């Protein structure tokens, strides 16, 4: 790359460690079990330094500044990072999780038509959930606008606040990821009006994936492969023994935040998420197209955002099917 | 604590008043069983060495401090006081500083200003009403404070017709920073106002002649602890002149007594 | 031989910096105030550009002045920008005004009533250290998703430091002036109004300045709390810039915040200068 | 007839509140300071419980005192809690100490050098109004994911108000004392050290107090910036409680923050009281 | 601005010095072309009505303010000054306030304290070193300021052996708040130090006798604008006594001249 090569204080020549970021969050279960079960340590052979973040921007700032090499992250920050750096900063190298996003509404709302004049929360203006809600409402003939006006009022707010405002009745519903969707249902007697999976082909869309710094990947192809090996093993573990995995995830969350999920929330949320190595490229481009359609995004060229070759090599070595970046 | 305690023939009465600053071993006995009274309309001068407790005594009378022992009573709705320092409010103009004396009375803004101007003229500061205290010389500041105290003690709220005597006026070295001429002129003005308003005055000074010039009675305090050493009635006819022979004679007598007292205390 | 001439005395005087050349024309006085600022700005810009040129970080990570000002220029051409600034300023001023009221009342009560001071004195600083986000849930419980929730957060942010400024001022009122006020017949409220408050003004003003900073910061956070239809705001723009990893947008918004802060500071500075001049303190 | 007896004068005196009964024993003096605080706490607790009992909000939205203190009790039993408080306090103290240093140097320079003041004076308040999150990207760029990044944010938060406190103090140094110092032969640095600095102490102390509040708030935000694995901190706990809508956890953390704030305030108050006593100002 | 300008036979020289406070129409001419000189080792007393510009003149000599016109020159590394107000540092003890006079000299802490104690004894404040200024009476504060000024002007750094005269000492009504006894005792002490140290003194007072008692020369200023009206050489033998006939006689003469001056200005 023309720039940024000096950004890594560790030096990209031959990295002596891997610096990995993730969130203490159930959609990042792959990383949580990977760290907890020692998969990364086992495969990488160099020390793994982990950093946790509570939101996307800090993780991207860390990637940009070269403070971490790879991180698990949602689709939006990845697209932003790609776009702002004009395709120079990062690549998506694997998928991690799919599904687990719902439109939860108050009792008494039974159809999209009932949403007219109601307030629905999304995590953030222009993020995947926000786009999905707008696109979905549009498809149901309900108008919205980016300022919260229209037939349905969309109020972007942090998920934590959504829990509160839903409980106090300030909002009528929310399009949110797990574990918030399950908490709305279990704690505030919300009702699922729409499972986002039903809107996508094969009922699959990306919620978490793994990105790496391009210059790190270029300088450390071996480490990248080993990282992916660990990632694939973690995904396998999650799918092979979901009950044990769920426990492992909760243990990890408790260690990081001192606050484990309630068992019923954990069970419900875990069930709703699919863990897969496939970044489900079609959903990312699809979501970007939707964003353009609802007027939230200028068209972005996502061509080249995926670098799945190392992943496919790893999968091939294990005799698994290769994954497409379209 | 009842009206009985306040004799109609006393404007200010101190009975065996003691004042200790600080506590225990560090305590400093500033006043020791001082008894003193000022009759309504009487002009009493206080003399004493530096640090003997004169200012302390005035604070006690003004109610700014509590005596450690003893009783103090004053007649009159308000006690006006002129401090040893000018104690002007730096954020107010000279005129506004004097106007503060009428605040409690509820006069109109215009009336306040007019009356303040009168008192400023009295102290020869006619043109300085719009200046701020920091633009004045030390003696001018002292005169502003004088104007304020006089204004206050001659304002209607501080002396009511029913009282036998007028308001109480306490003055702590009011002319200390003034030249002899200005001082003489102000002596006359003070005497005039004192008589017109029938004020009861307690006046601290270091100038023995000034004390004799103005007072009906001169009270001599000893130092550390402050005690009343002697009271000198001044029975000279008014108007008196500071440089007259009678004044000089009595002043010399008091000065000798004072010197004795000061020297006895190792000063 | 030690010789002290007039020249040396003037030097000593300059060290004291008590005097300015007061006979200079207005133009040159304005210029004397402006050129250091312009130089400072120029220096910052040059340093900034040099860092960018050094290539330590790519432009998308740390935007240079040119990109930033281009981006800012675009935004300045957009009426929505002014709307956003207007919304934020309206909220800041409302919140601050209410905070001044609350701070004044609380400060006055606490500073003069011993029991209240013992009960709540320490709590004021305690509240001051409470980060705004802690209040968000309560703001929403009390006010729902309305502007009042934002105002609530702003008041809780600013009022304590305004109260503290007043309390400091009251504590440091010269006893001689208190005594003078007492002798003039002022008691309680009157003493407060005529003596204590004016004497505390310098400290109160300092408290107001700090309070403004707290109010503004609380507002920047609070504006994310309730995003109101058709109303963009500076706090939202700041957060979105960061959210989108939009370096020129972020720096641009920071510049706007800085400029507003500087303008407000100048207002405070003017008030303070006037005060100092009246009190006869060294003018700047 | 208007009669002013000794009793009335004492009343007037109490209004001035210049005197406390200084002969009272230590026990009763401590009690006089403690009972209003205990009463205040009791009142708050009762009001809080009443709100919860009113059933206006469910317990998981607004936890009552019982739930909260149970939760807090659990946490107090956990060594990790003390570790978190320890980590946060360490960062706060380090950051604050550095901020005091920076604030002192900047304040001293700006307050006495005219050109610097014209150039940077207004910038200080400008910086003060900059919300912490704006600095996050720069903190990470400069320091990576290290504690230094947090410290950087804390310093940027606190130093301006410390500098401002000093500047106010310098501006309000009585000219008479400056003149006295000048005549005693003090120039520039010596004048600063022997006259201006001690004369500004009250205002500087007020600035420190405000600075602490800024430092603490910046820290609470900054602790989210760099979450060091398995090293919990108060800021993180606050954010997580909020993230999880964990009402008892949030209120519990707020109580902890409040208690720390109050303890710190008491330290400042003690310093301030000592100062006032030395200067002969009305003690509380 | 060269040494030539400073005559070896002049300790302080003012040449046609004018001082205007404020600007334009609001400007106040405080001093108008004042020319004055103090020889090394000379004791010059300044007299004048309140507000005539005496303090202003001292500030100019001390280099605290710039003259609007004219030249001022002083000899000696340091000019010590006692202000009209005590100007004590409230955060320091009485002793530490006096010790400030030795700061520039780099004496040891212990030495500073010992010497400060000497000067406090001199002004009869032996036991008060550990008190703070606010615990003193007005006159005691003034004496602390006196101790500090004397300490400074007799410290080694302010008078160097090469100088013909010692340091310059400016005093602005130093005994204004003191009783006559204390004043007399301090006159003697001041005279002694002045002679021992060969100080050049510029002394402002309102007390004409005091001026005659102490001065080699008494300078009379008129008021608004301040101008030198007359200089009276005092050729009485020392030691003099304030209550001696010669002093009284010359004082009366000066007082008459002063009165004339004050009355001419409508005071
Ligand atoms: N800082 C100032 N700003 C404006 N005017 C001033 C200032 N200081 C003094 N003056 C004016 O200058 C004149 C002389 O003042 P100065 O203090 O020198 O008088 P003084 O002779 O010392 O009087 P006093 O005996 O009362 O101390 C006065 O009229 C006063 O109003
Ligand atoms: N606030 C105080 N705290 C402690 N001691 C004090 C205080 N005020 C006065 N004193 C002491 O009380 C004594 C009397 O002081 P006071 O001010 O009454 O004297 P004074 O007679 O007015 O003297 P002067 O003529 O010098 O003004 C002094 O020894 C002084 O040190
Ligand atoms: Mg006194
Ligand atoms: Mg003077």
XYZ file of C-alpha atoms in Angstrom, chain D residues 8-143:
136
model
C -30.974 41.263 68.942
C -27.382 41.855 68.177
C -26.570 38.223 68.547
C -29.349 37.476 66.108
C -27.837 39.920 63.694
C -24.564 38.248 64.186
C -25.956 34.834 63.456
C -27.287 36.210 60.222
C -23.742 37.133 59.362
C -22.717 33.654 60.374
C -19.283 34.842 61.210
C -19.094 32.989 64.457
C -19.507 29.366 65.327
C -19.679 28.150 68.853
C -16.026 27.425 69.020
C -16.028 26.086 72.479
C -18.080 23.016 71.574
C -16.344 19.671 71.918
C -14.951 17.812 68.938
C -17.621 15.129 69.142
C -20.425 17.608 68.911
C -18.677 19.462 66.103
C -18.308 16.284 64.094
C -21.906 15.466 64.827
C -22.958 18.898 63.611
C -21.296 18.134 60.307
C -22.575 14.602 60.051
C -26.210 14.752 60.990
C -27.333 16.978 58.132
C -25.629 14.623 55.715
C -27.233 11.576 57.258
C -30.600 13.295 57.180
C -30.100 14.199 53.544
C -29.231 10.609 52.695
C -32.209 9.305 54.616
C -34.511 11.742 52.821
C -33.177 10.709 49.431
C -33.593 7.037 50.244
C -37.155 7.526 51.435
C -38.083 9.558 48.375
C -36.480 6.969 46.126
C -38.345 4.099 47.786
C -41.590 6.048 47.527
C -41.136 6.576 43.807
C -40.501 2.877 43.372
C -43.493 1.984 45.512
C -45.697 4.267 43.470
C -45.282 1.675 40.740
C -44.827 4.319 38.088
C -42.049 2.263 36.512
C -41.305 -1.455 36.765
C -38.322 -2.416 38.905
C -36.184 -3.476 35.962
C -36.523 0.002 34.517
C -35.986 1.873 37.758
C -34.545 -0.246 40.526
C -35.469 0.506 44.111
C -33.003 1.031 46.930
C -33.351 -2.513 48.217
C -32.528 -4.183 44.925
C -29.775 -1.692 44.279
C -28.085 -2.139 47.616
C -28.395 -5.911 47.390
C -26.704 -5.749 44.011
C -24.108 -3.312 45.291
C -23.529 -5.516 48.315
C -22.756 -8.437 46.046
C -20.297 -6.341 44.124
C -18.694 -5.048 47.286
C -18.048 -8.644 48.236
C -16.187 -9.247 45.002
C -12.463 -8.392 44.936
C -12.839 -7.508 41.289
C -14.868 -4.483 42.308
C -12.019 -3.079 44.347
C -9.677 -3.792 41.497
C -11.918 -1.810 39.166
C -12.117 1.110 41.572
C -8.387 0.889 42.069
C -7.682 0.932 38.344
C -9.942 3.893 37.800
C -8.559 5.835 40.746
C -5.016 5.182 39.625
C -5.801 6.499 36.177
C -7.682 9.463 37.597
C -4.873 10.442 39.918
C -2.168 10.024 37.274
C -4.154 11.893 34.665
C -5.115 14.619 37.085
C -1.557 15.064 38.323
C -0.319 15.463 34.761
C -3.212 17.790 33.999
C -2.272 19.939 36.996
C 1.240 20.163 35.667
C 0.119 21.071 32.179
C -2.541 23.441 33.490
C -0.076 25.169 35.769
C 2.479 25.726 33.043
C -0.047 26.816 30.438
C -1.958 28.969 32.918
C 1.197 30.629 34.166
C 2.450 31.342 30.665
C -0.853 32.581 29.301
C -1.736 34.687 32.311
C 1.461 36.692 32.337
C 2.590 36.916 28.731
C 0.377 39.202 26.748
C 1.096 37.741 23.345
C 0.391 34.213 24.467
C -2.805 35.350 26.069
C -4.013 37.041 22.928
C -3.000 33.974 20.930
C -4.223 31.152 23.114
C -6.366 32.650 25.870
C -9.665 32.041 24.160
C -8.509 28.681 22.869
C -8.352 27.335 26.397
C -12.065 27.684 26.941
C -12.574 26.466 23.396
C -10.707 23.287 24.236
C -12.637 22.981 27.441
C -15.888 22.744 25.537
C -14.579 19.993 23.263
C -16.310 16.733 24.189
C -14.013 13.855 25.039
C -15.241 11.610 22.256
C -13.845 14.032 19.710
C -10.375 13.285 21.026
C -10.718 9.522 20.915
C -9.516 9.021 17.355
C -6.485 11.188 18.027
C -5.763 9.462 21.290
C -5.684 6.095 19.524
C -3.622 7.452 16.647
C -1.036 8.866 19.015
C -0.923 6.222 21.690
